[in-house]
Coordinates of C-alpha atoms and ligand atoms in Angstrom, one line a residue:
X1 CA 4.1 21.2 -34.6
X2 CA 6.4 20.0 -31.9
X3 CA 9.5 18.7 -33.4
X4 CA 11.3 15.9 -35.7
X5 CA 11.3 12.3 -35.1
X6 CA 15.1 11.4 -35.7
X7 CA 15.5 8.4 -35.2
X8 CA 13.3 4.9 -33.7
X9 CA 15.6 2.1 -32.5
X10 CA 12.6 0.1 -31.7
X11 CA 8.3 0.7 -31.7
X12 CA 8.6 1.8 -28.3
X13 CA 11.4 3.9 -28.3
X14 CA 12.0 6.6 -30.7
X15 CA 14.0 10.0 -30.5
X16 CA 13.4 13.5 -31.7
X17 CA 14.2 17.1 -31.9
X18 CA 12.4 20.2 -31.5
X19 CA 13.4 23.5 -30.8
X20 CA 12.4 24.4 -27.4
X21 CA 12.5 21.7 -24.8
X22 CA 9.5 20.3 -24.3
X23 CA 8.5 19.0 -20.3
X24 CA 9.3 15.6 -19.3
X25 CA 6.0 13.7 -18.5
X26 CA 3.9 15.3 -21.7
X27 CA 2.0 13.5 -23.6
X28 CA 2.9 14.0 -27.9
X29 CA 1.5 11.9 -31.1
X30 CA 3.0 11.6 -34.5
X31 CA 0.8 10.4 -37.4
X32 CA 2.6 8.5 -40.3
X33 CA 1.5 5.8 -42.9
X34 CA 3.5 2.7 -43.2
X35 CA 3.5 0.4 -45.8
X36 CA 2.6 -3.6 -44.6
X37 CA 4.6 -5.4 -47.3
X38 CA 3.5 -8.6 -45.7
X39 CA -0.3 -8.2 -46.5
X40 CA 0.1 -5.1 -49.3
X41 CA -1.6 -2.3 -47.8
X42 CA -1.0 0.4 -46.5
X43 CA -2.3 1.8 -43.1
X44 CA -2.5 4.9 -41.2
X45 CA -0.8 5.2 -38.0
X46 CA -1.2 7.6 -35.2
X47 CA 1.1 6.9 -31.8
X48 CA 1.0 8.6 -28.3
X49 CA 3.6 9.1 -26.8
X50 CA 5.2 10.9 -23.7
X51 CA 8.1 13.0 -23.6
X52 CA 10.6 10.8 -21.4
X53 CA 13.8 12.5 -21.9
X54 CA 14.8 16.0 -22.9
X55 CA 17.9 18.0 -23.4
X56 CA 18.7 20.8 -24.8
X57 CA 22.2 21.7 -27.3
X58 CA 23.7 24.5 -29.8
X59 CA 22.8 22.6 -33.4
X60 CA 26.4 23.0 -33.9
X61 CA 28.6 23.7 -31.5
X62 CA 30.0 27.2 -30.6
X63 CA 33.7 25.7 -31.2
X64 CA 32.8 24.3 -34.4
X65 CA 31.3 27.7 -35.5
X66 CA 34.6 29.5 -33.9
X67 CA 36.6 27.0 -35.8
X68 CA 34.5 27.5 -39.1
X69 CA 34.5 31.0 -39.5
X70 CA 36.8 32.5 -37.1
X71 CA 35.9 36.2 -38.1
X72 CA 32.6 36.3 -36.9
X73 CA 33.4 34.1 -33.4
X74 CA 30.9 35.5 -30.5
X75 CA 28.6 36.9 -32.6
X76 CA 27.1 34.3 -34.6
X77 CA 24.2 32.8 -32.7
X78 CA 24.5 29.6 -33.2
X79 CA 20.5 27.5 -33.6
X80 CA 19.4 25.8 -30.3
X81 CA 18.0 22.0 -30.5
X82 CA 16.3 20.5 -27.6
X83 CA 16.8 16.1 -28.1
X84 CA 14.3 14.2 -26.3
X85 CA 13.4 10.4 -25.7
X86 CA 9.4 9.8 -26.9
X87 CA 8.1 6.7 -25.0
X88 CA 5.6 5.2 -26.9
X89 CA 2.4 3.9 -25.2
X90 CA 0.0 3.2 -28.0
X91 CA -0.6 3.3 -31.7
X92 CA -4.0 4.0 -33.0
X93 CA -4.6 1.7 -36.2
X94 CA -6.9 3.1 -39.0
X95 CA -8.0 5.9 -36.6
X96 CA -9.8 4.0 -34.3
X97 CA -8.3 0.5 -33.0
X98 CA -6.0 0.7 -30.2
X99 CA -2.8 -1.7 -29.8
X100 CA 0.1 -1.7 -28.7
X101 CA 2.7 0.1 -30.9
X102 CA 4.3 -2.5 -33.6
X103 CA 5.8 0.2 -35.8
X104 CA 8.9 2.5 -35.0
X105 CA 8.1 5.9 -36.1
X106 CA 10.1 6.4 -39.5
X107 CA 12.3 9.6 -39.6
X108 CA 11.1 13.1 -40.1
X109 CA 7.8 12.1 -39.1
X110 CA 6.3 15.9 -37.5
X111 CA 5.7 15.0 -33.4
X112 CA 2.5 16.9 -32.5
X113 CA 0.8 17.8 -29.2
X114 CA -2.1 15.2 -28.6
X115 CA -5.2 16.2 -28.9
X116 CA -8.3 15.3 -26.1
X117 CA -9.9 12.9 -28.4
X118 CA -7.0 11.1 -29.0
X119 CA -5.9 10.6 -25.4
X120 CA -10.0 9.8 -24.5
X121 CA -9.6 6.6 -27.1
X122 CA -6.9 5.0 -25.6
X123 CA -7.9 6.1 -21.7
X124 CA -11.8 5.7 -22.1
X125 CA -12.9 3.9 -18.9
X126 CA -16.5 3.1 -19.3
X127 CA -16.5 2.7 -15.5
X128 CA -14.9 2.6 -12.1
X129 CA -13.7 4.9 -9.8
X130 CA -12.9 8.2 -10.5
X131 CA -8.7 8.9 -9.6
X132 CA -8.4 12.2 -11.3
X133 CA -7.8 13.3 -14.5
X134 CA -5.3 12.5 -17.1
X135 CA -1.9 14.6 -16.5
X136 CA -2.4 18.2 -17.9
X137 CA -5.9 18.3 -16.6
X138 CA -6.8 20.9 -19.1
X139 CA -7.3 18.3 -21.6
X140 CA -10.3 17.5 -20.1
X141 CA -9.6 13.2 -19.6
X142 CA -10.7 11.7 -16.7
X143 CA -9.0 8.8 -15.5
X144 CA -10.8 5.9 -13.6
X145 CA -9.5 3.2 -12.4
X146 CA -11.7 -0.1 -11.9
X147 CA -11.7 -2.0 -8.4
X148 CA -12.3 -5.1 -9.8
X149 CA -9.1 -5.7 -10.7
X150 CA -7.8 -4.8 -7.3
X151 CA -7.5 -8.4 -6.9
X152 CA -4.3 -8.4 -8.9
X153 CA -3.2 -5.7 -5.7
X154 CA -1.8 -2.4 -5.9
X155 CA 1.6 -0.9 -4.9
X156 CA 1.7 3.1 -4.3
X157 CA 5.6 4.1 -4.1
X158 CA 6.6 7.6 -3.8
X159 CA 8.9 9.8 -1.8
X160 CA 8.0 11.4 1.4
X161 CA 5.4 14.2 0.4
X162 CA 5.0 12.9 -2.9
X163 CA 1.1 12.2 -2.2
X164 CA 1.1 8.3 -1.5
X165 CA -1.5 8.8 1.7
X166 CA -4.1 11.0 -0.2
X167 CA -3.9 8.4 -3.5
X168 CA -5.0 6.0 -0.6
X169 CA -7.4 8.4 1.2
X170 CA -9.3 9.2 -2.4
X171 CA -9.2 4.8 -3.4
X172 CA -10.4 4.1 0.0
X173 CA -13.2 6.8 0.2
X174 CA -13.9 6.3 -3.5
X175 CA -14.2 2.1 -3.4
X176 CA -15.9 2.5 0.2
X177 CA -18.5 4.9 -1.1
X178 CA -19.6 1.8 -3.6
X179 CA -19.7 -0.3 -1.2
X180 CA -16.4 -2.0 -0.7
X181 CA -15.1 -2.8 2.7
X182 CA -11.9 -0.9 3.5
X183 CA -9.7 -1.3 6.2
X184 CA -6.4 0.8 7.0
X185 CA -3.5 0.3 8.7
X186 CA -2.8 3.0 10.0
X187 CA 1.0 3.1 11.2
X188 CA 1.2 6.9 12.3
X189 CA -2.2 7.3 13.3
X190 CA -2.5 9.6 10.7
X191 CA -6.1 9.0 9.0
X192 CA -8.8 11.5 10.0
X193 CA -10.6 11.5 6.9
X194 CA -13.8 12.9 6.3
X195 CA -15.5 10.5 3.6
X196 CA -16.2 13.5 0.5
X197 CA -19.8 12.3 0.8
X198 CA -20.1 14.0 4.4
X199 CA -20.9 11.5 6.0
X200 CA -18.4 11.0 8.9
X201 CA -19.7 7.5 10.0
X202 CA -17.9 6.0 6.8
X203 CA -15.0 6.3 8.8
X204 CA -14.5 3.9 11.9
X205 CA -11.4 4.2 14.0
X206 CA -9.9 1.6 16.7
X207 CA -7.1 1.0 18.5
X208 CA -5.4 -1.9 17.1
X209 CA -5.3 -4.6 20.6
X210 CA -5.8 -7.9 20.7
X211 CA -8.5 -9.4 22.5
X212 CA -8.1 -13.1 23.2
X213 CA -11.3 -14.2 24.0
X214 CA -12.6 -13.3 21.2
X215 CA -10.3 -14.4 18.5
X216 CA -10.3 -17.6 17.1
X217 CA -8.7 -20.3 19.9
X218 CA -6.7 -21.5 15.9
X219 CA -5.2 -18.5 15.2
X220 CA -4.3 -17.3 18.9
X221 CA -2.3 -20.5 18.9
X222 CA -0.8 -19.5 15.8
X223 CA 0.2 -16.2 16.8
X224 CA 1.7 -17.1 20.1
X225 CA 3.5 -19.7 18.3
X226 CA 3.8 -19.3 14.6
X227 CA 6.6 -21.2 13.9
X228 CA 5.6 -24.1 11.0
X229 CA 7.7 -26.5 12.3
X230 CA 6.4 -26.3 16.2
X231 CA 2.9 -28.0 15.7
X232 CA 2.3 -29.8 18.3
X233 CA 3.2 -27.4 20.8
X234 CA 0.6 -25.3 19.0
X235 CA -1.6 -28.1 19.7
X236 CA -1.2 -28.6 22.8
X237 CA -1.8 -24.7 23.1
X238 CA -4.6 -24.2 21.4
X239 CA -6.2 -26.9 23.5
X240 CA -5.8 -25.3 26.2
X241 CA -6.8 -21.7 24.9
X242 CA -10.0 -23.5 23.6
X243 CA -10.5 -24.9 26.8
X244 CA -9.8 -21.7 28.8
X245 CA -12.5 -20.2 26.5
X246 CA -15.4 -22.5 27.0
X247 CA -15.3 -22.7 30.9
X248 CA -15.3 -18.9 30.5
X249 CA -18.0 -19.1 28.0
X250 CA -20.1 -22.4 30.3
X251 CA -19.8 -19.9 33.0
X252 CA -20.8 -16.3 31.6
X253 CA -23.7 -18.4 30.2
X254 CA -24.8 -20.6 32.7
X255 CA -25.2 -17.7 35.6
X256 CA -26.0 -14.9 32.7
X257 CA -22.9 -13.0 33.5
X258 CA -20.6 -11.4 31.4
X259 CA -17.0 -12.9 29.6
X260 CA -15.2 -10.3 32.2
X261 CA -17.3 -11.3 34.9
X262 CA -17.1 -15.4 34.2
X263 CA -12.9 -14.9 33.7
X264 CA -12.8 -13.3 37.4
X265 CA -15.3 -16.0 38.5
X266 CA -13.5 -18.8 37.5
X267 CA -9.6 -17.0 38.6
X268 CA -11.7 -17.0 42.0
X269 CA -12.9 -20.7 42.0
X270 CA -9.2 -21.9 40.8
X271 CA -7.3 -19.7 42.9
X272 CA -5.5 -17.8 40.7
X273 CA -4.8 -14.8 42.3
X274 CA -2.5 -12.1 41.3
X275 CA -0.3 -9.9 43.2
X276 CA -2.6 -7.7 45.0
X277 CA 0.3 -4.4 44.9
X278 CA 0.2 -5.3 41.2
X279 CA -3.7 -5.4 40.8
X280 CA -4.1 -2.2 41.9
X281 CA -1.5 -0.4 39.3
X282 CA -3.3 -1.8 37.2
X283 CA -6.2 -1.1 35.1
X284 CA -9.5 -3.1 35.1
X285 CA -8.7 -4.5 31.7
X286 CA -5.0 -5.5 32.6
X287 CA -6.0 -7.1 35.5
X288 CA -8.0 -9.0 33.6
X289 CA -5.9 -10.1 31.5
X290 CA -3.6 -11.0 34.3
X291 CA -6.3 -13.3 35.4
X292 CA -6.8 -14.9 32.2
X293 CA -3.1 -15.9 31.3
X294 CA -2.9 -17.2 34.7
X295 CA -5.7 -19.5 34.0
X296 CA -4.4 -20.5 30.5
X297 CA -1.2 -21.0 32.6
X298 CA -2.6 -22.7 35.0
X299 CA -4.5 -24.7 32.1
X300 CA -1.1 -25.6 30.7
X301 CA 0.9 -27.2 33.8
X302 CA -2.3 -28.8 34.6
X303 CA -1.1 -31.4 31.5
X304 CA -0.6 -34.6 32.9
X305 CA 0.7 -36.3 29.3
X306 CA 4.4 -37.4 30.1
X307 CA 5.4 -36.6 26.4
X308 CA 4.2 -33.6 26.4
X309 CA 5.4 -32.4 29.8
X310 CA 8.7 -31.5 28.3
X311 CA 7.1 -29.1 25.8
X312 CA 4.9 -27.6 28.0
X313 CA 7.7 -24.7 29.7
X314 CA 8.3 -23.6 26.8
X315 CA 4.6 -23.2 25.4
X316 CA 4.3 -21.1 28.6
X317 CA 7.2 -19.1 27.9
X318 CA 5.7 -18.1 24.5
X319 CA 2.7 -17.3 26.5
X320 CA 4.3 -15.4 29.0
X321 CA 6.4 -13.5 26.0
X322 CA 3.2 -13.1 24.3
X323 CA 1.4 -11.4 26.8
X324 CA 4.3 -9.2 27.6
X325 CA 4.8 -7.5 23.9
X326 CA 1.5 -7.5 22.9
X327 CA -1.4 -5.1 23.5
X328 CA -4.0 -7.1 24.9
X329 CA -7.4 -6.3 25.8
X330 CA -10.6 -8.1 27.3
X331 CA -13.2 -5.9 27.1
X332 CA -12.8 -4.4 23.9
X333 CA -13.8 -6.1 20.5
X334 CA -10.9 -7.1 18.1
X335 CA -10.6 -4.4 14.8
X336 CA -11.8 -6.7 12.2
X337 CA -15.8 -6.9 14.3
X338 CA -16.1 -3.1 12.9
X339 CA -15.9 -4.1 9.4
X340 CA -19.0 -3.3 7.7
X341 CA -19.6 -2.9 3.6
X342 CA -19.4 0.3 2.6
X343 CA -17.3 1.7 5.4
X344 CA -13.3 2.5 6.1
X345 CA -11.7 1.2 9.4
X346 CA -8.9 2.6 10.3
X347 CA -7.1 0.6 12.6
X348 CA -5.0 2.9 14.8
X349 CA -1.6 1.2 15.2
X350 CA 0.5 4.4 16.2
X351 CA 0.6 3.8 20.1
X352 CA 2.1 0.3 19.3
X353 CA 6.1 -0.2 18.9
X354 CA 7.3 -1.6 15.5
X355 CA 7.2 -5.3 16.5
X356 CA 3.6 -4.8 17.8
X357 CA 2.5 -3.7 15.1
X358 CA 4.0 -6.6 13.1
X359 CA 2.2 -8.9 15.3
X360 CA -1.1 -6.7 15.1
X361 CA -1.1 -6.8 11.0
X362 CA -0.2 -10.2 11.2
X363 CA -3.4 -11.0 12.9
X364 CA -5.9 -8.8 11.0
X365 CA -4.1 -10.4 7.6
X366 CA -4.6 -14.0 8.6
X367 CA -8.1 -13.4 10.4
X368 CA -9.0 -11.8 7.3
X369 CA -8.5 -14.4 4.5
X370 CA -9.3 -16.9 6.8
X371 CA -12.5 -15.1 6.9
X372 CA -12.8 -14.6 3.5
X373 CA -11.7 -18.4 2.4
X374 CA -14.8 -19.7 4.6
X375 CA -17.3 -16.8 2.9
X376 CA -17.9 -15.3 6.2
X377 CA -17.0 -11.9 4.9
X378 CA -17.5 -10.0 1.3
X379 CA -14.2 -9.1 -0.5
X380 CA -12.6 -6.7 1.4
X381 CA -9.4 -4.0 0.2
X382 CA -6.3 -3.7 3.1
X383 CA -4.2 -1.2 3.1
X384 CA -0.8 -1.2 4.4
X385 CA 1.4 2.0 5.1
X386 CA 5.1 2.1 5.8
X387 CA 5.3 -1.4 4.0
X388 CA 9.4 -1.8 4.8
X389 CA 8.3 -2.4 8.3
X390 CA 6.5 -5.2 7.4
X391 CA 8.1 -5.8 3.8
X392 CA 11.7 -5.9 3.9
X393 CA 14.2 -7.7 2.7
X394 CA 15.9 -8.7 5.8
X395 CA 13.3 -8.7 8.0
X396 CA 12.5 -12.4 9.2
X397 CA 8.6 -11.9 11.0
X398 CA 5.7 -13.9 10.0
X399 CA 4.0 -11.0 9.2
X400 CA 5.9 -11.2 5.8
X401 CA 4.4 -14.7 5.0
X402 CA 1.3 -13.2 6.1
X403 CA 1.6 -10.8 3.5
X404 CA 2.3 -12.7 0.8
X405 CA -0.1 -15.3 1.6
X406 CA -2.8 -12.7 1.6
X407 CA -1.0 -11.4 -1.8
X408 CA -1.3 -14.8 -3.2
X409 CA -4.7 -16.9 -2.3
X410 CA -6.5 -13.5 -1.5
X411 CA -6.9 -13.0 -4.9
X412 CA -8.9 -16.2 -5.6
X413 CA -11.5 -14.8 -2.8
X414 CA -11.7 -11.3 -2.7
X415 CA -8.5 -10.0 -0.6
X416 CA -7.4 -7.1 -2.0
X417 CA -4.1 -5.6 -0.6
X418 CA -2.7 -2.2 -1.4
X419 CA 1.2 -1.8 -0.3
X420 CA 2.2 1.6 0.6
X421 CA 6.4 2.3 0.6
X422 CA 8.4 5.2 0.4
X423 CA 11.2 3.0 0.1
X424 CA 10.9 0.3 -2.4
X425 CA 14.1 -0.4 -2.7
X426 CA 13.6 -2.2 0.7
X427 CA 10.4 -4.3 -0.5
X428 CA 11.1 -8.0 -0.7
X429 CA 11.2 -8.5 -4.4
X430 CA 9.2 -12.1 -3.7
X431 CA 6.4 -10.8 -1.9
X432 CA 6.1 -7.3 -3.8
X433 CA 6.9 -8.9 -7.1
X434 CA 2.9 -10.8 -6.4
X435 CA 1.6 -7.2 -6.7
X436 CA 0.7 -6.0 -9.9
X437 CA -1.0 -2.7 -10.0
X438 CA 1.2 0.3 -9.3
X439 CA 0.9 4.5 -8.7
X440 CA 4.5 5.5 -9.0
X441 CA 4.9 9.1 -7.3
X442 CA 7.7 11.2 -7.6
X443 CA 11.0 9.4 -6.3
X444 CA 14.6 10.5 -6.9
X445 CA 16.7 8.0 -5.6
X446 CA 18.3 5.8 -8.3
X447 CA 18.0 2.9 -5.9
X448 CA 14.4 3.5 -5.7
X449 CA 13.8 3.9 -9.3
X450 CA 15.6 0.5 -9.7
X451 CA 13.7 -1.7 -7.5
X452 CA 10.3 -0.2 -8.5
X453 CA 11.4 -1.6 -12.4
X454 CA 12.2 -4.6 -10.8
X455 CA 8.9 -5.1 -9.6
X456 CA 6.7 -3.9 -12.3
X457 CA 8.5 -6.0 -14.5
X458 CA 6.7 -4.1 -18.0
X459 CA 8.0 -0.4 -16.1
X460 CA 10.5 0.5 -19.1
X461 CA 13.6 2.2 -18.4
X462 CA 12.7 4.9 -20.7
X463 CA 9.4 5.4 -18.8
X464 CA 10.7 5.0 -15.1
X465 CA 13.4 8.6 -16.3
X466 CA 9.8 10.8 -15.4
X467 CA 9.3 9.6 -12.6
X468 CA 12.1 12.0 -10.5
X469 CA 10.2 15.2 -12.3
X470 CA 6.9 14.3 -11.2
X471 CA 5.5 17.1 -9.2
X472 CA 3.3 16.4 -6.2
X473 CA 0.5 14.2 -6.2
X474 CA 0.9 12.9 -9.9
X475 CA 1.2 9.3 -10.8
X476 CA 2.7 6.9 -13.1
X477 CA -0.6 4.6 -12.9
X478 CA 0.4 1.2 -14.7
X479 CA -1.5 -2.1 -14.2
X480 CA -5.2 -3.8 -15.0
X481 CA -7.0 -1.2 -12.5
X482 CA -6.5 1.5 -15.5
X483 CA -6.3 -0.6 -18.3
X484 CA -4.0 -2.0 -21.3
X485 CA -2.1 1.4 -21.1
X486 CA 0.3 2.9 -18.7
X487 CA -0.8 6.4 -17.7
X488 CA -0.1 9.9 -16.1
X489 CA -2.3 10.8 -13.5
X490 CA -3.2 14.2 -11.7
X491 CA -4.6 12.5 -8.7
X492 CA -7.8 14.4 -7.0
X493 CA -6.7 15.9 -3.5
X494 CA -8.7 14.5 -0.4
X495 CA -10.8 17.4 1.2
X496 CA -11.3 15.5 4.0
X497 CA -7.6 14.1 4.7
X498 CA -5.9 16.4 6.9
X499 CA -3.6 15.0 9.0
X500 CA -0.4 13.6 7.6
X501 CA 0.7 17.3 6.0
X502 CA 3.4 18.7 6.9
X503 CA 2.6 20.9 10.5
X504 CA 2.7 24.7 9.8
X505 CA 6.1 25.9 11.5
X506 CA 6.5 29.2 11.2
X507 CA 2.4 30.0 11.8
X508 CA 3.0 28.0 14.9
X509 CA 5.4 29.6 16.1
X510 CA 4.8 33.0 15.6
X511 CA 1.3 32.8 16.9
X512 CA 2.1 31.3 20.2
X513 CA 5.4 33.7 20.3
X514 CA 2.3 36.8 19.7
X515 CA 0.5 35.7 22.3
X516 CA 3.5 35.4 24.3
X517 CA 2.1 31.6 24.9
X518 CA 3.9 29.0 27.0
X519 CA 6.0 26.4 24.6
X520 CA 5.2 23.4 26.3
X521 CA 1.2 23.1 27.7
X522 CA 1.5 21.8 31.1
X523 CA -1.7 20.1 30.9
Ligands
LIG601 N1 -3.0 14.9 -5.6 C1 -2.5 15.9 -5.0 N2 -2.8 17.1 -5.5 C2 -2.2 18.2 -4.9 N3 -1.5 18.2 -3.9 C3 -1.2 17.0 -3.3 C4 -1.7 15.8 -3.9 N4 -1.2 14.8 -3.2 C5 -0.5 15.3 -2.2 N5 -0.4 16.7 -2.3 C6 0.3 17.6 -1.4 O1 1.4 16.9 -0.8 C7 1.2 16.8 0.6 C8 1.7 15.4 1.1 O2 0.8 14.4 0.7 P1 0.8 13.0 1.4 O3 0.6 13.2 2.8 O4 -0.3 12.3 0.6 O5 2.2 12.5 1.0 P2 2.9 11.1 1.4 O6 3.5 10.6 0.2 O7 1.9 10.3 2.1 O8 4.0 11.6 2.4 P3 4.7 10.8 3.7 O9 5.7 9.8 3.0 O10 5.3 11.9 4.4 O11 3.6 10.1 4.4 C9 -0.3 17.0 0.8 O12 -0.5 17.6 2.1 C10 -0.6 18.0 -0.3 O13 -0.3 19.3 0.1
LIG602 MG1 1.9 9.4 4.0

C-alpha cells in the first residue's frame, strides 16, 4: 500500500496522501467499486495512474503542535505526509476492458503500486517497433511503437542532452531495418550511426549540394524563385533551365559524351567563356558551374519577347543570387538519388550556413512529396533536427511552407516527417500544431513546457509537471504510434550513435598535456 486517495476533482485528476513521497513520473493503481445508478450495477474498477505531483508536509504543523501543548514544544515529532497529484491514464473495467477513466476515484480508496500485468493490458502492442521499455524497466513492459501511424508525424522535444538524437538514431535504425526509407537531416553533421544489425551500408552519407542538371527543370525554377505570386517569371525561367538542359542532354547524347563534357562543349560553341584568372582558382566542378549559369544566362537575355524583356534582369538576378548562396555541384548526384528501402541517408548539411540549409531542406521536402504524389518513390520518414531553424515563428523562408505542406498532403501518400526541437517554444504553432505524435524529454523551461501543451493539444497540465524531472533519455510518448494511452518511456540507447555526446574534456586534456602534445595539430 502506497497511500490515501483524498480527494478527485474530476476522473483524471485526483489527489492523495501517503507517507513517504513517492517519485514524480511513477506509475500507481487504485482499485474501487462504484455503483452505476443509471443502469443498476455495480462494477469493478481498477485505474493507472502516475504520480504527477508530490510534496511533502508535517500532518500538523509544528506551530500548531507548539501552540497545542506548549510543554512538550521540540520534542514532539510531529507525523510527516507527502501530497501528491495522481494523473489518471486509464481505468480497467471488469478487469479486463480498457477505457479511458470515466470515474473519479472516491475517497480513501488505498493507491497501490501497479503491477506488470496491469501495465502489459493497457500498453500491450501486438507489434511495431521496439522503443524500449516502459519506465521502471524492471517491470518487465516493452513498449513499441507502430510506424504506421507515423503518417500522423512525430515531434521529439527535449532539452539539450535530454536524448532527442538517440530517440531518432533507434526510430530511424529500427523503421529502416523493416524496410522503411529513412532520410536525415543532419544539421551538425552529427550522424555516424552504425545500424545495431552491423551492417554499416544501412547508413549512406552525402553532402547536401544541389546539382542542377539533375533536378527537376519545375522545381529549380521554383527554388530560384519561389515566390507564389512571381509565376511567370518562373516561367519564363524554367524555360530556359529546360532548355539549357536538353541542349546539354542533345549533346552528351548525340557525341556519347558526358553531361560535364556536353556543358563545356556547348560554353565552347556559344562562347561563354569565363574569366580565365578565375577558372583557375577554381575547382573543376565550380568551373563548371560557372559555365552552366553563364549559358542559362546567356539563355535568358537571348529572350526576344518585348513583354517579357522587362522581367527578364531580374530573373537573372535571382539566378545570379542563387548561384552565389547556394552549394552547387555538377558532377555529383542530388541526396534524394541515394534513397533506397531499407536504408538511412543522412544528408550532411553541417558545412552549409543556416540559409543554405534552408534552401537545401527545402528542396529535398518538395522533391520528396512531389515524388511521392506521382508514386515514383515508397513512403519514406524525414527527419528534421534543430527544427527552429526551419520552424520558427518569425522566420519568413519557404522552407516553412515546405514543411507544412509536407506535414499536411504527406500524410495522404506516405511522407512521414519527424520534427526535432530543443526549443519548442519557438515552433510555429500552425505548422507544428499538424504534428501529432510526440516523445517529450526532459525540459525545464516553463516556456517550453507551455508551447509543447499547446501543441499536443490532449498534453494535460497535470501530466506536462513530470516532464522537468525526467532523467535522461526517458519520454513522455503520447500519440497513435503508441496507442490510446499516453506513456513513460525508458528509451533503448543507440550502440552505434556516437557522435553528438558531449566531447570528453578532462580525458582530453590531460592525455595530450601527459604526452606533452601540441594543442593545436598543424596539419
Ligand atoms: N535512452 C537513453 N538512455 C541512456 N542514456 C541516454 C539516452 N539517451 C541519451 N542518453 C545520454 O544523453 C546523452 C545525450 O543524448 P543525445 O545526444 O541524444 O541528446 P540530445 O537531446 O540530442 O542533445 P542535443 O540537444 O545536445 O543534441 C547521450 O550521449 C547519452 O549519454
Ligand atoms: Mg542532438
Amino acid at each position: 500500500m502506497l497511500g490515501f486517495i483524498v480527494e478527485s476533482r474530476s476522473p483524471r485528476v485526483s489527489y492523495g496522501v501517503s507517507t513517504v513521497p513517492l517519485p514524480l513520473g511513477e506509475y500507481v493503481s487504485a482499485s474501487y467499486t462504484v455503483d452505476d445508478r443509471v443502469r443498476g450495477v455495480t462494477i469493478q474498477r481498477r485505474v493507472l495512474a502516475v504520480v504527477s505531483n508530490a510534496g511533502f508536509v508535517h500532518a500538523i504543523p509544528q506551530s500548531v503542535i507548539k501552540y497545542l501543548n506548549p510543554n512538550q514544544a521540540g520534542q514532539a515529532s510531529a507525523p510527516k505526509l507527502s501530497p501528491m497529484t495522481l494523473y489518471v491514464i486509464a481505468e480497467i473495467v471488469e478487469g479486463t476492458r480498457v477505457e479511458p477513466p470515466r470515474y473519479p476515484i472516491p475517497p480513501d480508496t488505498v493507491i497501490d503500486s501497479a503491477s506488470g500485468n496491469l501495465l502489459s493490458l493497457v500498453y500491450s502492442a501486438p507489434g511495431g517497433v521496439r522503443l524500449g521499455m516502459l519506465s521502471p524497466s524492471s517491470l518487465g513492459v516493452e513498449i513499441k511503437i507502430n510506424p504506421d501511424k507515423l503518417v500522423k508525424h512525430l515531434l521529439i522535444a527535449g532539452a539539450t542532452g535530454s536524448g532527442k538524437s538517440n530517440t531518432v538514431a533507434v526510430i530511424a535504425d529500427r523503421i529502416s531495418a523493416i524496410g522503411a526509407p529513412v532520410v536525415v537531416f543532419d544539421v551538425h553533421g552529427e550522424y555516424d550511426i552504425i545500424p545495431e544489425d552491423g551492417d554499416s551500408s544501412r547508413v549512406v552519407k552525402v553532402q547536401a549540394k544541389i546539382n542542377p542538371m539533375r533536378m527537376p527543370p519545375r522545381i529549380l525554377a521554383l527554388i530560384i524563385i519561389p515566390e507564389p505570386q512571381a509565376r511567370r517569371q518562373r516561367r519564363i525561367l524554367y524555360k530556359a533551365i529546360k532548355d539549357v538542359k536538353e541542349e546539354v542532354d542533345r549533346e552528351a547524347q548525340s557525341k556519347g559524351i558526358k553531361l560535364e563534357q556536353a556543358i563545356e562543349s556547348i560554353a565552347e560553341k556559344r562562347g561563354v567563356k569565363i574569366d580565365e584568372l578565375e577558372e583557375r582558382s577554381l575547382s573543376y566542378d565550380e568551373a563548371l558551374a560557372e559555365k552552366y549559369k553563364a549559358l542559362l544566362i546567356r539563355k535568358l537575355e537571348g529572350i526576344s519577347d518585348a513583354k517579357d524583356k522587362t522581367r527578364v534582369e531580374t530573373i537573372i538576378d535571382k539566378v545570379e543570387e542563387f548561384f552565389e548562396i547556394t552549394p552547387i555541384t555538377m558532377l555529383e548526384d542530388p541526396p534524394l538519388n541515394y534513397l533506397e528501402l531499407g536504408k538511412i541517408l543522412v544528408v550532411d548539411a553541417s558545412t552549409l550556413t543556416d540559409d543554405q540549409r534552408r534552401w537545401m531542406l527545402k528542396i529535398i521536402v518538395d522533391e520528396l512529396l512531389l515524388k511521392l504524389k506521382s508514386k515514383s518513390i515508397k513512403p519514406v520518414v524525414l527527419v528534421v533536427e534543430e527544427a527552429p531553424l526551419f520552424l520558427s515563428i518569425e522566420l519568413n523562408h519557404p522552407v516553412k511552407q515546405s514543411l507544412q505542406r509536407f506535414a499536411r498532403e504527406g500524410r495522404k501518400f506516405g511522407g512521414c516527417l519527424i520534427v526535432v526541437s530543443q526549443r519548442p517554444r519557438s515552433l510555429d504553432v500552425n505548422v507544428v500544431s499538424q504534428l501529432q505524435n510526440f516523445i517529450f524529454l526532459r525540459m525545464v523551461q516553463e516556456e517550453d513546457i507551455r508551447a509543447v501543451m499547446n501543441i499536443a493539444d490532449n498534453l494535460d497540465e497535470n501530466l506536462a509537471r513530470i516532464i522537468p524531472s525526467l532523467p535522461d533519455g526517458r519520454g513522455l510518448v503520447m500519440g497513435e504510434i503508441i496507442g490510446r494511452f499516453p506513456a513513460l518511456v525508458d528509451i533503448d540507447l543507440h550502440k552505434g550513435k556516437k557522435a553528438g555526446a558531449a566531447p570528453k574534456l578532462t580525458e582530453t586534456w590531460s592525455e595530450y598535456k601527459s604526452k606533452k602534445m601540441p594543442v593545436f595539430d598543424i596539419e
